[in-house]
Coordinates of C-alpha atoms in Angstrom, one line a residue:
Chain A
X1 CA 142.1 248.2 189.9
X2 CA 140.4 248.3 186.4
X3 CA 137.3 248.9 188.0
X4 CA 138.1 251.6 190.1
X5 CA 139.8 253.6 186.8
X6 CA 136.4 252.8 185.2
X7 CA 134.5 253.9 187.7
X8 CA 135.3 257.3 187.5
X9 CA 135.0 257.5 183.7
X10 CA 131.8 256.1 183.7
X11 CA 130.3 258.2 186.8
X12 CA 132.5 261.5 186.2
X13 CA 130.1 262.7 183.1
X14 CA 127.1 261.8 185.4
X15 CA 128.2 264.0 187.9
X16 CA 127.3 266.9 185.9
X17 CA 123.8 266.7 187.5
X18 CA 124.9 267.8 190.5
X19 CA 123.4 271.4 189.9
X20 CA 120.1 269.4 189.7
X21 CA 118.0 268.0 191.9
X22 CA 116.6 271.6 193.4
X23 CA 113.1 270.8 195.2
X24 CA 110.5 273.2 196.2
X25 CA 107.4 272.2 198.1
X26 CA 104.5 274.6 197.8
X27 CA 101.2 275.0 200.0
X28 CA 102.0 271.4 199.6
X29 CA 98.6 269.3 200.9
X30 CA 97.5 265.3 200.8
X31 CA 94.4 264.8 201.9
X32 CA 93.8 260.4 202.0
X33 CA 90.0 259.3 201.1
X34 CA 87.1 261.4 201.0
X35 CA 83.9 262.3 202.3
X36 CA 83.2 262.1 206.2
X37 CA 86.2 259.4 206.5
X38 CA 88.5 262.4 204.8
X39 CA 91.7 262.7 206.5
X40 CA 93.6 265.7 206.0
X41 CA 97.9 264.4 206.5
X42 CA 99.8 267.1 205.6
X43 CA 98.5 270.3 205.2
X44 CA 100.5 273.9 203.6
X45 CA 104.1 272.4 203.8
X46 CA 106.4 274.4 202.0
X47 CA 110.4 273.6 201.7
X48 CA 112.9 274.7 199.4
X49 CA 115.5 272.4 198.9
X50 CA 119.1 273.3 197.5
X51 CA 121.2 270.7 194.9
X52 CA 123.4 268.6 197.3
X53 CA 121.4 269.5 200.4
X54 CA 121.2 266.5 203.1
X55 CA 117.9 267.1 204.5
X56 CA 115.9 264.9 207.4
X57 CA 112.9 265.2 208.4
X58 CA 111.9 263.9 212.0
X59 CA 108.5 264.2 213.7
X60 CA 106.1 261.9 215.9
X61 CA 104.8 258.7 214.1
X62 CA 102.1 259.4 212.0
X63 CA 102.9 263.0 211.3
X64 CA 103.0 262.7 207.4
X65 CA 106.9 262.1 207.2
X66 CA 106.6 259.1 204.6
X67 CA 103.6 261.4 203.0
X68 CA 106.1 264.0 202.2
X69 CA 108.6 261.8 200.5
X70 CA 105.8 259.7 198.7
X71 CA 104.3 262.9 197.3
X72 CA 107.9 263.8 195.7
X73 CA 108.1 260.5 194.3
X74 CA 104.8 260.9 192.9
X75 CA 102.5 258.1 194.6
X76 CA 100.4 260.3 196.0
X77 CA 99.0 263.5 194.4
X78 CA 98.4 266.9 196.4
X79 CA 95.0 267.9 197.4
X80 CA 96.6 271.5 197.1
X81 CA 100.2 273.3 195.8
X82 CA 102.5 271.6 194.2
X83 CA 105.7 269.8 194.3
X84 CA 108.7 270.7 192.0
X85 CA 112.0 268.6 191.0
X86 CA 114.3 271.3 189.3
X87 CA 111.6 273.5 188.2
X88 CA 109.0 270.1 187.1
X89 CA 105.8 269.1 188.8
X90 CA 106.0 266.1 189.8
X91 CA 103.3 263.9 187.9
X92 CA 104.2 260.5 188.7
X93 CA 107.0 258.1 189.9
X94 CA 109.8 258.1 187.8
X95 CA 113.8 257.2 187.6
X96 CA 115.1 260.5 188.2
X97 CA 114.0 259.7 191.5
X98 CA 115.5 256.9 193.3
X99 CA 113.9 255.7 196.3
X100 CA 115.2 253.4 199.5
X101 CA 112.9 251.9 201.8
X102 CA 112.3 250.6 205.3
X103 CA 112.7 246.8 203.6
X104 CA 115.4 246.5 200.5
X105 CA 112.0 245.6 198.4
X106 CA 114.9 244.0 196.2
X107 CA 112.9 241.3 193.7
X108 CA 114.0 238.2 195.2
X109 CA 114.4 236.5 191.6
X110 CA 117.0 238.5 190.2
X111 CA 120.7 238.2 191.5
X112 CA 122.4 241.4 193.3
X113 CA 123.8 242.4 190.1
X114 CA 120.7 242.2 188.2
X115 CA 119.1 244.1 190.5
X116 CA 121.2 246.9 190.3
X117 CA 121.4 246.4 186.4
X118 CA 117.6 247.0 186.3
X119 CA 117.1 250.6 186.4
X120 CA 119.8 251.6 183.8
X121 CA 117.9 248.8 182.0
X122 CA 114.8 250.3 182.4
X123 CA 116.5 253.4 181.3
X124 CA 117.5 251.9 177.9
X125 CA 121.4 251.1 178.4
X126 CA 122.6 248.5 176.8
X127 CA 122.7 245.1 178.6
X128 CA 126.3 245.6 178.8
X129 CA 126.1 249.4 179.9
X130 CA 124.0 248.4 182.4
X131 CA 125.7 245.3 183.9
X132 CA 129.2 247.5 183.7
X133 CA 127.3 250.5 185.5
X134 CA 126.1 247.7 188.5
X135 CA 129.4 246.4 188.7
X136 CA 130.7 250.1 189.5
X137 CA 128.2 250.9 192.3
X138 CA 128.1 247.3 194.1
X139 CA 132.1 248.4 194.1
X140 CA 131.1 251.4 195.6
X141 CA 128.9 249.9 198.4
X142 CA 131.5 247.4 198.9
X143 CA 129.6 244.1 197.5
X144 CA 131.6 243.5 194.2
X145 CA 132.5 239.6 195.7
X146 CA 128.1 239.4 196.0
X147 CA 127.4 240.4 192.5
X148 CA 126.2 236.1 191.7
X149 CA 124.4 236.0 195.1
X150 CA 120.2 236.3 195.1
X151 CA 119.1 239.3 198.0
X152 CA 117.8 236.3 200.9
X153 CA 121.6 235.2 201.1
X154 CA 122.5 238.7 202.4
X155 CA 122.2 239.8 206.0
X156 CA 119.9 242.8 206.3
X157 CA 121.8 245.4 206.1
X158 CA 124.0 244.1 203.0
X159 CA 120.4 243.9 201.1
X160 CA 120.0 247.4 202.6
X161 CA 123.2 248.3 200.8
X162 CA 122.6 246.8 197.4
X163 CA 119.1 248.8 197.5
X164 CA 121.0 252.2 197.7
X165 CA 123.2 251.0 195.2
X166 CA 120.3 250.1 192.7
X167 CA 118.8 253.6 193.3
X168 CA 122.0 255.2 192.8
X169 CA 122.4 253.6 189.5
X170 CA 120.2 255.8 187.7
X171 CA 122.3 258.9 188.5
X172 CA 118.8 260.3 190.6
X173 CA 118.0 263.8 190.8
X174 CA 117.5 262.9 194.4
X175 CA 117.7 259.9 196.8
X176 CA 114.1 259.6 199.2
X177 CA 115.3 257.1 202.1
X178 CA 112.3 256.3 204.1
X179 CA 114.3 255.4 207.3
X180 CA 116.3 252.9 205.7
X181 CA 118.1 251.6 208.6
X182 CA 114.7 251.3 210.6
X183 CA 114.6 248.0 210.7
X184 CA 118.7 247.5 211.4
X185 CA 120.4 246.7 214.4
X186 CA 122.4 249.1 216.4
X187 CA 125.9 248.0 215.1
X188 CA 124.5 247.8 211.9
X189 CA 122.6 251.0 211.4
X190 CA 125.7 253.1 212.7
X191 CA 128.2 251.4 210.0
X192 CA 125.6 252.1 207.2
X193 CA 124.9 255.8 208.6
X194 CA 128.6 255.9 207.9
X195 CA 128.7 254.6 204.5
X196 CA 126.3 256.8 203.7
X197 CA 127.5 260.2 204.5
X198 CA 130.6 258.9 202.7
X199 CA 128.4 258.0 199.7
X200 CA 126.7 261.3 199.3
X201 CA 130.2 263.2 200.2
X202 CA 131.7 262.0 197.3
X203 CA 128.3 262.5 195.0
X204 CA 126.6 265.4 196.5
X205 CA 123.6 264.4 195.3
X206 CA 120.1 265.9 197.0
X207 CA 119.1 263.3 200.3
X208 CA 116.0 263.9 202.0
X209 CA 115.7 261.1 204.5
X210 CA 113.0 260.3 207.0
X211 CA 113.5 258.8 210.0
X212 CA 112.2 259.1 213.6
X213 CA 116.0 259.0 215.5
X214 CA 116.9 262.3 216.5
X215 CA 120.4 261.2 216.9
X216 CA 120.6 259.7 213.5
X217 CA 118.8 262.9 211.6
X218 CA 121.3 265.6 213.7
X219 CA 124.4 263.0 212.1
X220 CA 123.9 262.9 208.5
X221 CA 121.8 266.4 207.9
X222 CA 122.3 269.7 206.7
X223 CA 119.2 270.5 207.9
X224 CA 116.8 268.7 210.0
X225 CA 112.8 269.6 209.5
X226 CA 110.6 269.2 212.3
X227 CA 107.0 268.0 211.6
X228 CA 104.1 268.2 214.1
X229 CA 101.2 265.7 214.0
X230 CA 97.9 265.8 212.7
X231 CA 97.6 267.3 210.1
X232 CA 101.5 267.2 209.2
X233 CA 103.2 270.7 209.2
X234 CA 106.6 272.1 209.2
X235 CA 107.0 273.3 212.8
X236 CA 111.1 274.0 212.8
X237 CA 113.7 274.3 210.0
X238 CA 116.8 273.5 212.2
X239 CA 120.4 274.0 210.1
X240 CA 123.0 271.5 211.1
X241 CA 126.1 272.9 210.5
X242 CA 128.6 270.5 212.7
X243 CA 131.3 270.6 210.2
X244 CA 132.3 267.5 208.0
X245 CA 133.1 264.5 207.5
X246 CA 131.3 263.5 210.7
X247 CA 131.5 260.9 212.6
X248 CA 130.6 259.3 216.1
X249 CA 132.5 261.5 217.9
X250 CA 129.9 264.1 216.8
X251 CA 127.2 262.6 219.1
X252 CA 129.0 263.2 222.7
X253 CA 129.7 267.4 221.7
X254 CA 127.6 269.8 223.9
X255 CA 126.4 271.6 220.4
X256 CA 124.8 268.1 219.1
X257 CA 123.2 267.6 222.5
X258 CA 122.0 271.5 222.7
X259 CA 120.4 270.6 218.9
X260 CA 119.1 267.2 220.1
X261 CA 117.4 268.4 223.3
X262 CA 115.7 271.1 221.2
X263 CA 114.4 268.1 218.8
X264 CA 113.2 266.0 221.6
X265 CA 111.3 268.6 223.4
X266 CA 109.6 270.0 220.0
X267 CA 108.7 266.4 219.2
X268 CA 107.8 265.3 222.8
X269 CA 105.4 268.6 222.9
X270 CA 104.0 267.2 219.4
X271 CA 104.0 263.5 220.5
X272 CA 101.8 264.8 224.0
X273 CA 99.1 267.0 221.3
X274 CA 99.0 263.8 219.1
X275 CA 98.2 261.5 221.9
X276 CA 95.5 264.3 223.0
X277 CA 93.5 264.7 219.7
X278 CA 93.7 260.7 219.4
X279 CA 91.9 260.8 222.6
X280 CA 89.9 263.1 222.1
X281 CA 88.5 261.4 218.8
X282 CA 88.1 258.1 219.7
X283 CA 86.3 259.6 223.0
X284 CA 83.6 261.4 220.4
X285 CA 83.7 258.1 218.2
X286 CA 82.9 256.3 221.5
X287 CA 80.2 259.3 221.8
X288 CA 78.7 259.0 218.6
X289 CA 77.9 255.1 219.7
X290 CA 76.2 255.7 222.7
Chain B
X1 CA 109.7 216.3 214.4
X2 CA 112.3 214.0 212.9
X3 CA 115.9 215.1 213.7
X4 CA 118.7 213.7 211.8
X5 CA 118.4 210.6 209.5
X6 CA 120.2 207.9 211.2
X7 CA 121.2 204.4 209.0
X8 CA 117.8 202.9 211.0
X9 CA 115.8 206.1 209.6
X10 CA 117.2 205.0 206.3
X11 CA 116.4 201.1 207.1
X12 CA 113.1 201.6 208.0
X13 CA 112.2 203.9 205.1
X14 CA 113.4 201.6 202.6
X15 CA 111.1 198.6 204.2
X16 CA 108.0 200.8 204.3
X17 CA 106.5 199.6 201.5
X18 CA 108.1 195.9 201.2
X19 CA 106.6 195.0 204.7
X20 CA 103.0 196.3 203.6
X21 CA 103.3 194.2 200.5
X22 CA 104.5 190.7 202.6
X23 CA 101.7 191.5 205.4
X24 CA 99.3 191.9 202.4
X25 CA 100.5 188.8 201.1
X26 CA 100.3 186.8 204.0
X27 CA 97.0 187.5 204.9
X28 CA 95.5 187.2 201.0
X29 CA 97.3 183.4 201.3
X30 CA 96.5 182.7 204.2
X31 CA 93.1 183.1 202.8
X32 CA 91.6 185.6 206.0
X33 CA 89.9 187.3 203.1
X34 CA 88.7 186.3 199.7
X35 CA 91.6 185.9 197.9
X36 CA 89.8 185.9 194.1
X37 CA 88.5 189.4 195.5
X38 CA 91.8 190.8 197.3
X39 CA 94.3 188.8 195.5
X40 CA 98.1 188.3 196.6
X41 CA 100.8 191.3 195.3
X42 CA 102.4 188.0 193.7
X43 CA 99.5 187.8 191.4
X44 CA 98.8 191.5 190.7
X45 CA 102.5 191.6 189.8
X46 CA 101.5 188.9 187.4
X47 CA 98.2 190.5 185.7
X48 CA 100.8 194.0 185.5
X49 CA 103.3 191.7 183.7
X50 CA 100.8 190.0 181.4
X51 CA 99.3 193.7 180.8
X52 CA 102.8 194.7 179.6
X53 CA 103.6 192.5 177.6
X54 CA 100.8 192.3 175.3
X55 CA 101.6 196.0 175.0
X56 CA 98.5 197.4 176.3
X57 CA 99.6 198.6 179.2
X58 CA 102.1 201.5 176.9
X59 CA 98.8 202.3 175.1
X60 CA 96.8 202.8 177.9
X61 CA 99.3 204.6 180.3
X62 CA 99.8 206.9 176.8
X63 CA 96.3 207.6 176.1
X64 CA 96.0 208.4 180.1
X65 CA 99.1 211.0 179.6
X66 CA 98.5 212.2 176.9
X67 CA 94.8 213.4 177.9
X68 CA 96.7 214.8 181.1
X69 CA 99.6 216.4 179.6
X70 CA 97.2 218.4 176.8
X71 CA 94.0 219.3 179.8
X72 CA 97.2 220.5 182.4
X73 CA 99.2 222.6 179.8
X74 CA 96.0 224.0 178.3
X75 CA 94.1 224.8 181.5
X76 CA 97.6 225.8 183.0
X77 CA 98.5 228.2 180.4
X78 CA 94.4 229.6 180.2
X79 CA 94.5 230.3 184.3
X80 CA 97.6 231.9 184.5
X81 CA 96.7 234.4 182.1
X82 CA 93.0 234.4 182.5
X83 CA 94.4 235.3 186.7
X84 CA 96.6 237.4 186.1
X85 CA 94.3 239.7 183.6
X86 CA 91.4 239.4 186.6
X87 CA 93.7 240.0 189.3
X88 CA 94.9 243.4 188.0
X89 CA 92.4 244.8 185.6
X90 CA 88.9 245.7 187.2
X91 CA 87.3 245.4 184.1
X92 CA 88.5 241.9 183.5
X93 CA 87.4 240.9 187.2
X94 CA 84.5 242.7 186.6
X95 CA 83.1 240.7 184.1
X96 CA 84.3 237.0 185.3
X97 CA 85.1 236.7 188.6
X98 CA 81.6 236.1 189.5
X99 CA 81.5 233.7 186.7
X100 CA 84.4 231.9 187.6
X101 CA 83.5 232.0 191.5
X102 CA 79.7 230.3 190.4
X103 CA 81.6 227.8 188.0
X104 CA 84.7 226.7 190.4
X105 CA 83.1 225.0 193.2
X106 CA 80.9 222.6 190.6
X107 CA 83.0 219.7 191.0
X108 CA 84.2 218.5 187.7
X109 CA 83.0 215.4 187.9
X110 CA 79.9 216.4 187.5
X111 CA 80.2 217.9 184.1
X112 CA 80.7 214.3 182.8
X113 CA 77.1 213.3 181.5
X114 CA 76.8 216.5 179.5
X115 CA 80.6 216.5 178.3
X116 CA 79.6 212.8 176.7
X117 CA 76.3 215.0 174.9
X118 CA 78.9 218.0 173.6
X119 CA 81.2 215.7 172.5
X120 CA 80.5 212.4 172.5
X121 CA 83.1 209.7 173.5
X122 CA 86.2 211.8 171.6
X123 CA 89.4 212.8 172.9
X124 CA 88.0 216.2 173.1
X125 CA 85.7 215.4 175.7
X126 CA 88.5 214.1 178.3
X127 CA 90.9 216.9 177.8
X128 CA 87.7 219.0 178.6
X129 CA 87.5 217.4 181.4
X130 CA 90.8 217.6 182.6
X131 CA 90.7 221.2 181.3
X132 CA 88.2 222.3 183.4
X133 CA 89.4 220.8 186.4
X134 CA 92.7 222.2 186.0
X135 CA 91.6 225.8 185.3
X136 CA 89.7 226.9 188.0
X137 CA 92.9 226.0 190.4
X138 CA 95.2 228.1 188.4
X139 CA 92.9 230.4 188.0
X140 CA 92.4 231.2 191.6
X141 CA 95.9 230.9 192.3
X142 CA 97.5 233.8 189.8
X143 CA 94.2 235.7 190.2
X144 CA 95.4 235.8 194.5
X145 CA 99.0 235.5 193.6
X146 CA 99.0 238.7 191.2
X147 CA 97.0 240.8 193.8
X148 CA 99.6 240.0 196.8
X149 CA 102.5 241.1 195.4
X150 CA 103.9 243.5 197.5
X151 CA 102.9 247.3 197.0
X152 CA 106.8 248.0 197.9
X153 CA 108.2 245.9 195.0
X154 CA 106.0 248.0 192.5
X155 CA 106.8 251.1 194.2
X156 CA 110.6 249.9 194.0
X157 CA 110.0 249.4 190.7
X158 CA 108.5 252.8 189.5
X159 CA 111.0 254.0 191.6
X160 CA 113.7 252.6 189.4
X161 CA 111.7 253.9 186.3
X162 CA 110.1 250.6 184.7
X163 CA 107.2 251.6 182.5
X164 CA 103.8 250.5 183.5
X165 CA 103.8 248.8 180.3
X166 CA 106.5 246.7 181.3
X167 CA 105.9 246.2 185.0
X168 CA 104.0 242.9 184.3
X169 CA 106.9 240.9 183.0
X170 CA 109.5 242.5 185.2
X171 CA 107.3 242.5 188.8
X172 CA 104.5 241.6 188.9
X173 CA 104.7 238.1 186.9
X174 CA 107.8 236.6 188.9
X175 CA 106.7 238.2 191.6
X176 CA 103.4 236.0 191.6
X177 CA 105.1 232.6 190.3
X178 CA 105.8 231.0 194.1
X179 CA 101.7 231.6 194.1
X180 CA 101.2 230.6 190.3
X181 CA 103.5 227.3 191.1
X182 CA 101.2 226.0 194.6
X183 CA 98.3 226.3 192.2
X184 CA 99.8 224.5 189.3
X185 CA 101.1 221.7 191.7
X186 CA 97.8 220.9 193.2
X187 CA 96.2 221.3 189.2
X188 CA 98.1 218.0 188.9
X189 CA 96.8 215.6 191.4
X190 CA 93.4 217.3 190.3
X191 CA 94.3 216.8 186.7
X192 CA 94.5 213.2 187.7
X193 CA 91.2 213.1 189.4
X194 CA 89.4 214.1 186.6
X195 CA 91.2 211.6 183.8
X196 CA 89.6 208.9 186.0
X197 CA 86.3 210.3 186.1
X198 CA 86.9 211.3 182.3
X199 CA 87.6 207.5 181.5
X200 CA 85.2 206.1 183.6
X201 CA 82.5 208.1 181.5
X202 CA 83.4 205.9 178.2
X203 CA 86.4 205.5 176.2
X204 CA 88.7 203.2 174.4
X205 CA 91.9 203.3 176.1
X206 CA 93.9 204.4 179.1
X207 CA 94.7 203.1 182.8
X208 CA 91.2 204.2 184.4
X209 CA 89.1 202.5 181.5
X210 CA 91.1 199.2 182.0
X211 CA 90.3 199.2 185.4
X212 CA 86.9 199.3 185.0
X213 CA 87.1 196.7 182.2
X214 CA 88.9 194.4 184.4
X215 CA 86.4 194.8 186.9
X216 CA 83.5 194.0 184.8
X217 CA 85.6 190.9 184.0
X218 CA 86.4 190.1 187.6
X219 CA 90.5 190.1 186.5
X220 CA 90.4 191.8 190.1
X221 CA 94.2 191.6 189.5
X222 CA 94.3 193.8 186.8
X223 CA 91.6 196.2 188.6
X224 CA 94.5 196.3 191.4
X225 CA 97.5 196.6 188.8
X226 CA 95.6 199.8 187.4
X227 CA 95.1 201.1 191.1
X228 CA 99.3 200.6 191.3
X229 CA 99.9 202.1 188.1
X230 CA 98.0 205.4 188.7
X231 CA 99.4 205.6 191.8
X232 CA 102.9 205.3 191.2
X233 CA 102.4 207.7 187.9
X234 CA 100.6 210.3 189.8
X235 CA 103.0 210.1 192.4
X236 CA 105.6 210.9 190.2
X237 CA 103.8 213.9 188.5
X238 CA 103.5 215.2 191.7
X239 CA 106.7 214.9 193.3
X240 CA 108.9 215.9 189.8
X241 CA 106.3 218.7 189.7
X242 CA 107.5 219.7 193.3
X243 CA 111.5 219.5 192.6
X244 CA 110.7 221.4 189.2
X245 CA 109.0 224.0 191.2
X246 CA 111.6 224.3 193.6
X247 CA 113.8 224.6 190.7
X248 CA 112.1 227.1 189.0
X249 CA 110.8 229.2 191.7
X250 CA 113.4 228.7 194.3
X251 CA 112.8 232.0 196.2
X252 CA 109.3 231.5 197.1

């Protein structure tokens, strides 16, 4: 019981940033290599993107979705505009941004409480600090009895878990999840879509969450951005406003499906152009050979 | 393959070697070969026992450890640095990875006629040898091990705020150990190779040089007593090497 008590001391204070984490995108563009193999992802995206706001952004594969969400963690740089965390450019990658992806990426040498000890370490806490500050969000995720284990004794979406933990431990700005639960099973994926909106209910921190399941981005956002394909734009800002705390139920109401049948025919339209212009390409690649 | 060790699994294993040794016996008696040149296990058991207890045999299996222990730990420790420095920094893999890749495939052996020139019959010459041997192995191992750690981890990382300053002893180096520690284990059975080669060249002391001594002196016991000895040592280098490894590195 201890533990819950000191959670809330030690997280309370941290709350305090939950007026931060404000993003705006401007005349955002990432162009990858250069010369004639130039290749132009995302071109002019602009979003703005409130403190707290759960925001997923959907599109057909290879629209730029991850390019988004790398260029606000700062691995890649913009060809053009800019991108701002609470009134910053982003420069490069840094704590204030904690990122989940498609694998857990957890280091494979390090138990699950030294994992989530290392960014508060990183950070400067005291060994202590840091261990205690681990020990509150592996409570939180429900893995306090796996603090001793190493990550390949955990099923999938436990290791999943412990990721989201070990970003949440350095009190982000804002949480990038690069469709976390990609790679989950069915049974799996819906538990942790659960735990999730739970998570971010109680610490309203800024989400922006990639993912190509329409069901899955209408579930957990406040908004839902629609990207089209090559080069990346923003096609439809959708709001979300089924009222919360959601759950399953939410996917069988005729308002979800009216939402979800607008997704799916913006992204089929997209995934038919996108399967055109690849055509088209490799037709006057095929061309150029002849 | 095998399925579950049974007491006859267990029987057989255990008689492996005993069976060889009574088969070898039997036919070295029974005198279908020269016995004075393929003499009975009886009798190599004797030329080990007589080697031991005039107390050459400690000197000699130290002087061949010792030139192991200092060429591993020196070439180890060189090629784990040396690789990781050329398998992150282009200006470090600028400059020797060409050098290295002209240098590796010479087969150490062959450095043996001008090591005896550079340093004559010393110690320094043979944990040269052994050295050399030793480091290209490494080398090639943390140079491939430090460039295949995955781009996630370090993104995970940077993610999580660790300085780039510190990103090689919190990623990148444990990270690369399960490659580092295949490299190191096959440096051993090399390191091996190249003490006999080393010995062989001209020494004093140690298990290879007896064995050629002993063959010069047709004590073809003795020659077959060394061939035990370096086998069972090396052996046992490489399989506690194996368990430390898996010890050590037990993710990988």
């Amino acid at each position: 019981m201890s533990a819950i008590n000191q959670t809330a001391t030690d997280i309370g204070p941290q709350t305090a940033r939950s007026h931060q984490g404000n993003i705006t995108i401007q005349d955002l563009s990432i162009v990858f290599g250069s010369g004639r193999s130039s290749f132009v992802a995302i071109e002019n995206i602009s979003l703005d993107i409130t403190s707290g706001e759960f925001i997923c952004i959907i599109g057909p594969s290879g629209c730029g979705k991850s390019t988004v969400l790398n260029a606000i963690a700062g691995f890649t740089h913009p060809a053009t505009g800019q991108v701002l965390v609470d009134g910053q450019p982003v420069q490069k990658p840094g704590g204030d941004r904690g990122m989940v992806f498609q694998q857990p990426s957890l280091f494979p040498w390090k138990t699950v409480l030294s994992n989530v000890a290392h960014g508060p370490l990183m950070a400067g806490r005291s060994k202590q600090a840091a261990l205690a500050i681990a020990r509150d969000f592996l409570q939180i995720v429900g893995l306090a009895n796996f603090e001793n284990n190493y990550p390949m004794t955990l099923s999938g979406g436990m290791q999943q878990r412990v990721a989201i933990a070990r970003a949440l431990a350095n009190y982000p700005r804002v949480l990038l999840m690069d469709e976390p639960f990609g790679a989950l099973d069915a049974q799996t994926r819906f538990m942790m879509q659960e735990n999730l909106l739970r998570l971010w209910e109680e610490f309203r921190i800024t989400v922006i969450f990639v993912t190509h399941d329409i069901d899955e981005a209408l579930l957990l956002g406040d908004r839902v951005i629609v990207m089209s394909a090559g080069p990346g734009q923003v096609i439809e800002d959708i709001r979300v406003d089924f009222e919360r705390p959601r759950d399953a139920d939410l996917l069988m109401d005729t308002r979800f499906l009216i939402l979800k049948k607008k997704c799916f025919s913006l992204i089929k339209k997209e995934s038919l152009l996108a399967f055109e212009q690849q055509k088209k390409s490799s037709i006057q690649k095929a061309g150029k050979h002849n | 393959m095998l399925e579950k060790s049974t007491i006859f699994d267990r029987l057989t294993l255990f008689l492996s070697i005993p069976i060889f040794l009574v088969i070898w016996e039997a036919i070295s008696r029974a005198e279908i070969v020269n016995p004075v040149l393929f003499p009975p296990p009886s009798l190599v058991a004797v030329a080990l026992y007589k080697w031991a207890v005039d107390g050459s045999l400690f000197l000699d299996l130290w002087m061949s450890l010792s030139r192991v222990i200092v060429g591993f730990v020196s070439g180890a420790l060189a090629g784990v640095v040396i690789g990781i420095l050329t398998g992150r920094y282009r200006l470090f893999s600028n400059l020797l990875t060409p050098l290295f890749q002209l240098l590796r495939p010479i087969p150490p052996i062959a450095f043996v006629p001008i090591v005896i020139l550079w340093f004559g019959l010393s110690e320094l010459g043979k944990w040269f040898l052994v050295f050399w041997g030793v480091f290209f192995t490494v080398w090639i191992a943390a140079h491939l091990g430090v460039q295949k750690v995955d781009e996630t981890l370090i993104r995970a990382a940077q993610c999580l705020g660790t300085p780039d300053k510190k990103m090689l002893r919190e990623v990148l180096f444990p990270a690369s150990l399960p490659y580092i520690f295949v490299g190191l284990r096959t440096a051993v059975s090399i390191s091996f190779y190249t003490l006999v080669a080393a010995e062989l060249a001209g020494t004093f002391s140690g298990i290879a040089y007896r064995i050629d001594i002993a063959q010069q002196n047709l004590q073809v016991g003795q020659t077959i007593g060394g061939l035990v000895i370096l086998g069972i040592v090396s052996a046992v280098a490489d399989r506690g090497f194996g368990a430390l490894s898996k010890r050590l590195v037990w993710w990988g």
